[in-house]
Structures are given as structure tokens and as C-alpha cells.
Short mmCIF file of C-alpha atoms and ligand atoms in Angstrom, two decimals:
data_model
loop_
_atom_site.label_atom_id
_atom_site.label_comp_id
_atom_site.label_asym_id
_atom_site.label_seq_id
_atom_site.Cartn_x
_atom_site.Cartn_y
_atom_site.Cartn_z
CA MET A 297 -9.01 -236.19 -96.70
CA GLY A 298 -5.97 -233.98 -96.80
CA ALA A 299 -4.55 -235.46 -99.70
CA GLU A 300 -7.71 -235.01 -101.63
CA LEU A 301 -7.64 -231.40 -101.12
CA THR A 302 -3.76 -230.47 -101.32
CA VAL A 303 -0.65 -231.71 -102.70
CA GLY A 304 2.55 -231.17 -100.58
CA GLY A 305 3.24 -228.94 -97.89
CA LEU A 306 2.91 -225.77 -96.66
CA GLU A 307 5.66 -222.94 -98.20
CA CYS A 308 6.34 -219.52 -96.95
CA VAL A 309 7.10 -217.49 -100.03
CA PHE A 310 7.62 -214.08 -98.17
CA THR A 311 8.12 -212.41 -94.95
CA GLY A 312 8.28 -208.93 -93.89
CA SER A 313 4.81 -207.43 -93.72
CA VAL A 314 2.93 -206.32 -90.56
CA TRP A 315 -0.62 -207.27 -91.64
CA ALA A 316 -0.88 -208.93 -94.95
CA GLU A 317 -4.36 -208.89 -96.41
CA GLY A 318 -6.37 -208.59 -99.63
CA PRO A 319 -4.71 -211.26 -101.78
CA VAL A 320 -5.84 -211.63 -105.62
CA TRP A 321 -3.95 -213.37 -108.57
CA VAL A 322 -3.11 -211.16 -111.20
CA PRO A 323 -3.15 -213.00 -114.74
CA SER A 324 -1.76 -210.04 -116.58
CA SER A 325 1.30 -210.09 -114.67
CA GLN A 326 1.36 -213.78 -113.12
CA THR A 327 1.56 -212.39 -109.57
CA VAL A 328 -0.16 -212.44 -106.26
CA ARG A 329 -0.78 -208.84 -105.28
CA TRP A 330 -1.74 -208.11 -101.77
CA SER A 331 -1.90 -205.17 -99.23
CA ASP A 332 0.18 -204.74 -96.09
CA ILE A 333 -2.10 -202.48 -94.39
CA PRO A 334 -0.36 -200.90 -91.41
CA ASN A 335 2.69 -200.09 -93.81
CA ASP A 336 0.32 -198.66 -96.36
CA ARG A 337 1.83 -200.51 -99.14
CA ILE A 338 0.94 -202.93 -101.84
CA LEU A 339 3.02 -206.00 -102.40
CA GLU A 340 3.52 -208.49 -105.52
CA PHE A 341 5.04 -211.90 -105.63
CA SER A 342 5.91 -213.61 -108.71
CA PRO A 343 6.18 -217.35 -108.56
CA ALA A 344 8.21 -217.61 -111.79
CA THR A 345 11.19 -215.44 -109.97
CA GLY A 346 10.35 -216.12 -106.35
CA MET A 347 10.64 -212.53 -105.85
CA THR A 348 8.30 -209.94 -103.92
CA ARG A 349 8.46 -206.16 -104.91
CA GLU A 350 6.47 -203.33 -103.58
CA TYR A 351 3.91 -202.79 -106.28
CA GLY A 352 2.63 -199.24 -104.37
CA GLN A 353 3.27 -197.17 -101.29
CA GLY A 354 1.34 -194.32 -99.91
CA VAL A 355 -1.79 -196.33 -101.37
CA GLU A 356 -4.28 -195.08 -98.77
CA PHE A 357 -4.53 -198.39 -96.63
CA THR A 358 -5.74 -200.83 -99.33
CA ASN A 359 -7.35 -204.01 -98.25
CA GLY A 360 -9.33 -206.79 -99.91
CA ARG A 361 -9.20 -206.89 -103.77
CA THR A 362 -10.48 -209.27 -106.60
CA LEU A 363 -10.57 -209.17 -110.47
CA ASP A 364 -12.98 -207.68 -112.83
CA ALA A 365 -13.93 -209.42 -116.03
CA ASP A 366 -11.41 -207.17 -118.00
CA GLY A 367 -8.74 -208.24 -115.96
CA THR A 368 -8.40 -205.06 -113.77
CA VAL A 369 -7.91 -205.24 -110.12
CA VAL A 370 -10.87 -203.74 -108.04
CA GLN A 371 -9.69 -203.00 -104.37
CA CYS A 372 -10.96 -201.59 -101.22
CA SER A 373 -9.34 -198.51 -99.71
CA HIS A 374 -9.56 -197.73 -96.02
CA GLY A 375 -7.91 -194.30 -96.24
CA ARG A 376 -10.10 -192.99 -99.21
CA ARG A 377 -13.32 -194.98 -97.80
CA ARG A 378 -14.08 -196.33 -101.22
CA VAL A 379 -14.03 -199.10 -103.62
CA GLU A 380 -11.56 -198.23 -106.46
CA ARG A 381 -10.29 -199.70 -109.69
CA ASP A 382 -6.43 -200.02 -110.37
CA ARG A 383 -5.98 -200.27 -113.98
CA GLY A 384 -2.23 -200.79 -114.57
CA GLY A 385 -1.27 -198.49 -111.80
CA ALA A 386 -3.89 -195.73 -112.53
CA VAL A 387 -6.46 -195.66 -109.52
CA THR A 388 -9.80 -194.46 -109.88
CA GLY A 389 -12.76 -194.49 -107.67
CA LEU A 390 -16.12 -196.50 -108.18
CA VAL A 391 -18.00 -195.90 -105.19
CA ASP A 392 -17.46 -193.78 -101.69
CA SER A 393 -20.86 -192.81 -100.67
CA PHE A 394 -24.16 -194.20 -99.48
CA GLN A 395 -27.09 -191.71 -99.62
CA GLY A 396 -24.93 -188.78 -99.15
CA CYS A 397 -22.77 -190.15 -96.44
CA ARG A 398 -19.30 -191.31 -96.85
CA LEU A 399 -18.62 -195.30 -96.66
CA ASN A 400 -16.81 -196.53 -93.49
CA SER A 401 -13.78 -198.21 -94.77
CA PRO A 402 -14.52 -201.00 -97.37
CA ASN A 403 -12.99 -204.03 -96.45
CA ASP A 404 -13.40 -207.07 -98.94
CA VAL A 405 -14.78 -207.08 -102.57
CA VAL A 406 -16.19 -209.49 -105.12
CA ILE A 407 -17.71 -209.13 -108.35
CA ALA A 408 -20.76 -211.08 -109.82
CA ARG A 409 -21.03 -212.34 -113.50
CA ASP A 410 -23.44 -209.40 -113.99
CA SER A 411 -20.51 -207.21 -113.22
CA SER A 412 -22.19 -205.78 -109.95
CA VAL A 413 -19.63 -204.98 -107.25
CA TRP A 414 -20.39 -206.42 -103.83
CA PHE A 415 -18.47 -205.27 -101.05
CA THR A 416 -18.55 -205.34 -96.87
CA ASP A 417 -18.02 -202.06 -94.86
CA PRO A 418 -17.03 -202.36 -91.18
CA PRO A 419 -15.20 -199.54 -89.43
CA TYR A 420 -11.64 -200.93 -88.95
CA GLY A 421 -9.96 -198.19 -90.91
CA ILE A 422 -11.66 -195.37 -89.23
CA LEU A 423 -11.70 -196.52 -85.68
CA PRO A 424 -10.06 -194.42 -82.93
CA GLY A 425 -6.38 -195.36 -82.85
CA THR A 426 -6.45 -197.10 -86.11
CA LYS A 427 -3.15 -197.88 -87.94
CA GLU A 428 -5.08 -199.09 -91.03
CA GLY A 429 -6.60 -195.84 -92.26
CA HIS A 430 -7.64 -192.64 -90.63
CA GLU A 431 -9.88 -191.99 -87.72
CA GLY A 432 -13.17 -190.89 -88.52
CA GLU A 433 -17.08 -191.30 -88.18
CA GLN A 434 -19.46 -193.96 -88.93
CA GLU A 435 -21.71 -191.49 -91.26
CA TYR A 436 -24.28 -193.71 -92.29
CA GLY A 437 -24.58 -195.32 -88.74
CA GLY A 438 -24.34 -199.03 -89.56
CA CYS A 439 -21.87 -201.64 -91.33
CA TYR A 440 -23.60 -203.00 -94.41
CA VAL A 441 -22.94 -205.18 -97.27
CA PHE A 442 -23.32 -203.30 -100.57
CA ARG A 443 -24.15 -204.15 -104.10
CA PHE A 444 -22.93 -201.60 -106.55
CA GLU A 445 -24.00 -201.46 -110.38
CA PRO A 446 -21.21 -199.45 -112.24
CA VAL A 447 -23.27 -198.78 -115.17
CA SER A 448 -25.93 -197.16 -113.36
CA GLY A 449 -24.17 -195.98 -110.43
CA THR A 450 -26.76 -197.54 -107.99
CA LEU A 451 -25.62 -198.72 -104.66
CA THR A 452 -27.80 -200.89 -102.68
CA ALA A 453 -27.52 -202.15 -98.89
CA VAL A 454 -28.05 -205.78 -99.33
CA ILE A 455 -27.24 -206.78 -95.79
CA THR A 456 -27.75 -204.72 -92.91
CA GLU A 457 -28.04 -207.07 -90.11
CA LEU A 458 -24.38 -208.14 -89.43
CA VAL A 459 -22.36 -206.07 -86.97
CA TYR A 460 -18.93 -206.00 -88.61
CA PRO A 461 -19.18 -207.87 -92.19
CA ASN A 462 -15.88 -208.65 -93.51
CA GLY A 463 -14.89 -211.49 -96.08
CA LEU A 464 -17.30 -212.46 -98.63
CA ALA A 465 -17.69 -214.95 -101.59
CA PHE A 466 -20.26 -216.30 -103.68
CA SER A 467 -21.10 -220.11 -104.07
CA PRO A 468 -20.26 -221.18 -107.77
CA ASP A 469 -23.72 -220.55 -109.44
CA GLU A 470 -24.03 -217.27 -107.21
CA SER A 471 -27.20 -218.37 -105.37
CA VAL A 472 -25.40 -218.16 -102.18
CA LEU A 473 -23.24 -215.46 -100.79
CA TYR A 474 -21.15 -216.31 -97.41
CA VAL A 475 -20.17 -213.45 -95.38
CA THR A 476 -17.83 -213.56 -92.23
CA ASP A 477 -18.76 -211.01 -89.28
CA THR A 478 -15.73 -210.22 -87.10
CA ALA A 479 -17.43 -208.33 -84.37
CA GLY A 480 -17.54 -211.43 -82.09
CA PRO A 481 -18.63 -211.63 -78.44
CA ALA A 482 -17.18 -208.17 -77.33
CA ARG A 483 -19.94 -206.29 -79.27
CA GLY A 484 -22.73 -209.10 -78.58
CA VAL A 485 -22.51 -211.50 -81.36
CA PRO A 486 -20.39 -214.89 -82.25
CA LEU A 487 -17.91 -214.84 -84.58
CA ARG A 488 -19.68 -216.48 -87.47
CA ILE A 489 -19.90 -217.04 -91.09
CA VAL A 490 -23.36 -216.36 -92.49
CA ALA A 491 -25.03 -217.75 -95.70
CA TYR A 492 -27.59 -215.71 -97.64
CA ASP A 493 -29.71 -216.81 -100.64
CA VAL A 494 -29.26 -214.25 -103.47
CA LEU A 495 -32.43 -213.55 -105.26
CA ASP A 496 -32.78 -210.81 -107.75
CA GLY A 497 -29.64 -208.96 -106.43
CA PHE A 498 -30.78 -209.10 -102.79
CA CYS A 499 -29.91 -211.25 -99.86
CA HIS A 500 -32.15 -213.21 -97.81
CA ARG A 501 -30.68 -215.15 -94.67
CA ASN A 502 -31.19 -218.92 -95.39
CA GLY A 503 -30.82 -219.97 -91.97
CA THR A 504 -27.44 -221.58 -92.46
CA SER A 505 -24.44 -220.26 -90.48
CA LEU A 506 -21.37 -221.21 -88.38
CA GLU A 507 -20.42 -220.02 -85.25
CA LEU A 508 -16.76 -219.61 -84.37
CA GLU A 509 -14.79 -219.93 -81.25
CA GLU A 510 -12.26 -217.13 -80.35
CA GLY A 511 -9.05 -218.06 -81.96
CA GLN A 512 -10.69 -219.54 -85.23
CA ALA A 513 -12.20 -216.45 -86.43
CA ALA A 514 -12.97 -216.19 -90.04
CA ASP A 515 -11.88 -212.86 -91.98
CA GLY A 516 -11.37 -213.70 -95.65
CA LEU A 517 -12.67 -216.44 -97.55
CA ARG A 518 -13.02 -218.06 -101.01
CA VAL A 519 -15.12 -220.82 -102.71
CA ASP A 520 -13.83 -223.37 -104.71
CA VAL A 521 -15.74 -224.98 -108.06
CA HIS A 522 -17.11 -227.49 -105.95
CA GLY A 523 -18.92 -224.88 -103.59
CA ARG A 524 -16.29 -225.86 -100.74
CA ILE A 525 -15.45 -222.82 -98.68
CA TRP A 526 -11.86 -222.06 -98.08
CA THR A 527 -11.44 -219.66 -94.87
CA SER A 528 -9.10 -218.15 -92.75
CA ALA A 529 -9.69 -219.45 -88.99
CA GLY A 530 -7.28 -217.94 -86.61
CA GLU A 531 -3.80 -219.64 -87.15
CA ALA A 532 -5.31 -222.08 -89.87
CA VAL A 533 -6.93 -222.35 -93.04
CA ARG A 534 -10.20 -224.17 -92.69
CA VAL A 535 -12.25 -225.83 -95.43
CA TYR A 536 -15.89 -226.52 -95.08
CA SER A 537 -18.67 -228.17 -97.23
CA PRO A 538 -21.43 -225.73 -98.41
CA SER A 539 -23.32 -226.47 -95.39
CA PHE A 540 -20.57 -225.92 -93.05
CA ASP A 541 -19.17 -229.34 -92.58
CA LEU A 542 -15.46 -229.15 -91.49
CA LEU A 543 -13.60 -231.01 -94.11
CA GLU A 544 -10.11 -230.01 -93.57
CA THR A 545 -7.68 -227.89 -91.34
CA PHE A 546 -4.31 -226.63 -92.26
CA PRO A 547 -2.41 -225.08 -89.34
CA ILE A 548 -0.41 -222.02 -90.17
CA PRO A 549 2.26 -220.62 -88.13
CA GLU A 550 0.77 -217.11 -87.97
CA ARG A 551 -2.64 -215.71 -87.61
CA VAL A 552 -4.46 -215.76 -91.29
CA SER A 553 -6.45 -212.94 -92.81
CA ASN A 554 -7.21 -214.12 -96.15
CA VAL A 555 -6.88 -216.83 -98.87
CA CYS A 556 -6.82 -216.74 -102.78
CA PHE A 557 -6.46 -219.29 -105.49
CA GLY A 558 -3.88 -218.31 -108.15
CA GLY A 559 -0.70 -219.41 -109.96
CA PRO A 560 -0.30 -220.45 -113.57
CA ASP A 561 -3.45 -223.22 -113.11
CA GLY A 562 -5.12 -221.54 -110.65
CA GLN A 563 -4.64 -224.27 -108.33
CA ASP A 564 -2.30 -222.55 -105.73
CA LEU A 565 -3.59 -221.44 -102.48
CA TYR A 566 -2.10 -218.11 -101.63
CA ILE A 567 -2.47 -217.20 -97.66
CA THR A 568 -1.72 -214.00 -96.26
CA ALA A 569 -0.91 -214.26 -92.47
CA THR A 570 0.22 -211.68 -90.51
CA THR A 571 3.82 -211.00 -91.64
CA SER A 572 4.04 -213.50 -94.34
CA LEU A 573 2.56 -214.93 -97.60
CA TYR A 574 2.18 -218.68 -97.60
CA ARG A 575 1.36 -221.21 -100.60
CA ILE A 576 -0.14 -224.59 -100.37
CA ARG A 577 -0.80 -226.62 -103.65
CA THR A 578 -4.24 -227.73 -103.87
CA THR A 579 -6.16 -229.99 -106.15
CA THR A 580 -8.99 -227.30 -106.98
CA ARG A 581 -9.43 -223.68 -107.90
CA ASP A 582 -11.60 -220.69 -107.29
CA ALA A 583 -15.20 -220.61 -108.17
CA ALA A 584 -15.64 -216.95 -109.09
CA ALA A 585 -16.50 -215.68 -112.22
CA HIS A 586 -12.96 -213.93 -113.24
CA SER A 587 -10.63 -215.49 -110.97
MG1 MG B 860 -11.17 -208.43 -94.21
#
């Protein structure tokens, strides 16, 4: 099974972060860009040189990011409590409020083929004592998954029932949205990945979900061209079928936060895991529209 999904072993390509998150492959620079959230900086690894450099510091605690159709990076900022665009280092806000209230601390983001921007908004960057943002209030009183239309500026809450929605990814045809909930038993719900049918820009729970043990927590996740879900799973990356049959487990030496497909042909899986960035060569690539 493993030989079908990956080729060769796990490599560690960088160590030196506190909490690595939010990886994306940036085609224009042929680099993986990711966040070291507590150190408030953005890092970039070049597979061509094998070197990692600091892309930015004092970045207001960026977290998840994705690629837009024009090749620019769209990212979440805990500190600015917004989703923003990075165009060659020039950062501008896309959306920071819902019904007159500030967002909590946007965590992860994907962009659909219709250019709508979908993101999660748990409170990790505003909680008391946070090292991943600035303490603050949950102004609108929930933690929602939102859909933002950049042209009209319309922000819609598409999922309001999850406790701490976190990672998210579409199925290849964008008919299903997978969302992780990292709240867990301490807040009265299981750690879980929940699937929603997407219809006319809204989400409807379709009855499919996966409950996870403590230690297998799913944070960020991606979906490949065959619809398989590649997810963080504690100190592992797990691969599931679209209906959550476990296909493969890849142990990782540190707790994994997120993954992204990248590399020159898009078939390298980059894994952000606590202090390090890891890589596994796969036989597939991301299903997302712009990756
Ligand atoms: Mg996350």
C-alpha cells in the first residue's frame, strides 16, 4: 500500500522553528513557504539549494496559507485577525470582520475555482496567554467557517456548528468540503474531521465524519487528485479514502500541524511538524484548483 502512495523515505529538510504551520508551495519562487508562529516569522525552503531563509519577521503571527489563481499567496494572520494577500512581500487585507465584529484569528484557508476564499476562524490566536497572537475577545461569539467573495466583499458563515474549525480542503470536484475540529473532549466534542456537501456556496453536513483519538488529532489537511485525504494525525501523516477508510500511516518524529504538496512536479509532500519541515516523495499531487 505504502509503495503505491510514496517513493523512498522521509527526509527532514529544516529544523529550527518552535511551531511550524501553514505550508504552501509557491511556484514563482519554487519554494515552500510556511509559518513559525510563536517566533512570528515566515520561512521559505528552496529544494533547489536545500537552504531555508527567513521570508519575513514581525508578520503578525501568520498561520495557514494557500495559492490564488494569479499565483499570489493568501494567508491567515492571527495578529491582524484577518485573511490577507501577500503579493511579492506587499501584504494587504482581504477580510477582517463579520457583521461589524472582528474575526477571531483565521487559521487556515483555501480558494475555490470561483475565486471565493474559504477559511476557518478558531480562537487560538486570541486565547488568554497565547504565544500565537494577541489576547482578545471573541467578538461575534462563535468560531465559524466562512466563505468570502472578493469581488462583492460578501462574507458568509457557511458552517457554524463546529467548535474549533481548523484545517479545510475541498474534494477534487469541490462538491465536498472537509473540515477538522480541534476542540476535542475538553470542549465536549470529539477530535474529528467532518465532511460537508457544498451546494450553491453553502455547506450541508452529509453524515460522513471521522472521530479521532487523542494523539491522532487532525489539524491541517490536503486532498489529492484521487480524492484521498492527506492529514496531520498527531506524530504522523495519515491518508484516508474520501469515505474515511484509513489507507496509510506515515510516522513522523514530531507532532504534525499541516501538509502541502509541492516541488517542481507537485508530487513532494511537505510536512510542517513542530520544529521541522519534512518531505516525502509521493505518487500523486494536490487536487486544489491552483496548486
Ligand atoms: Mg491549523
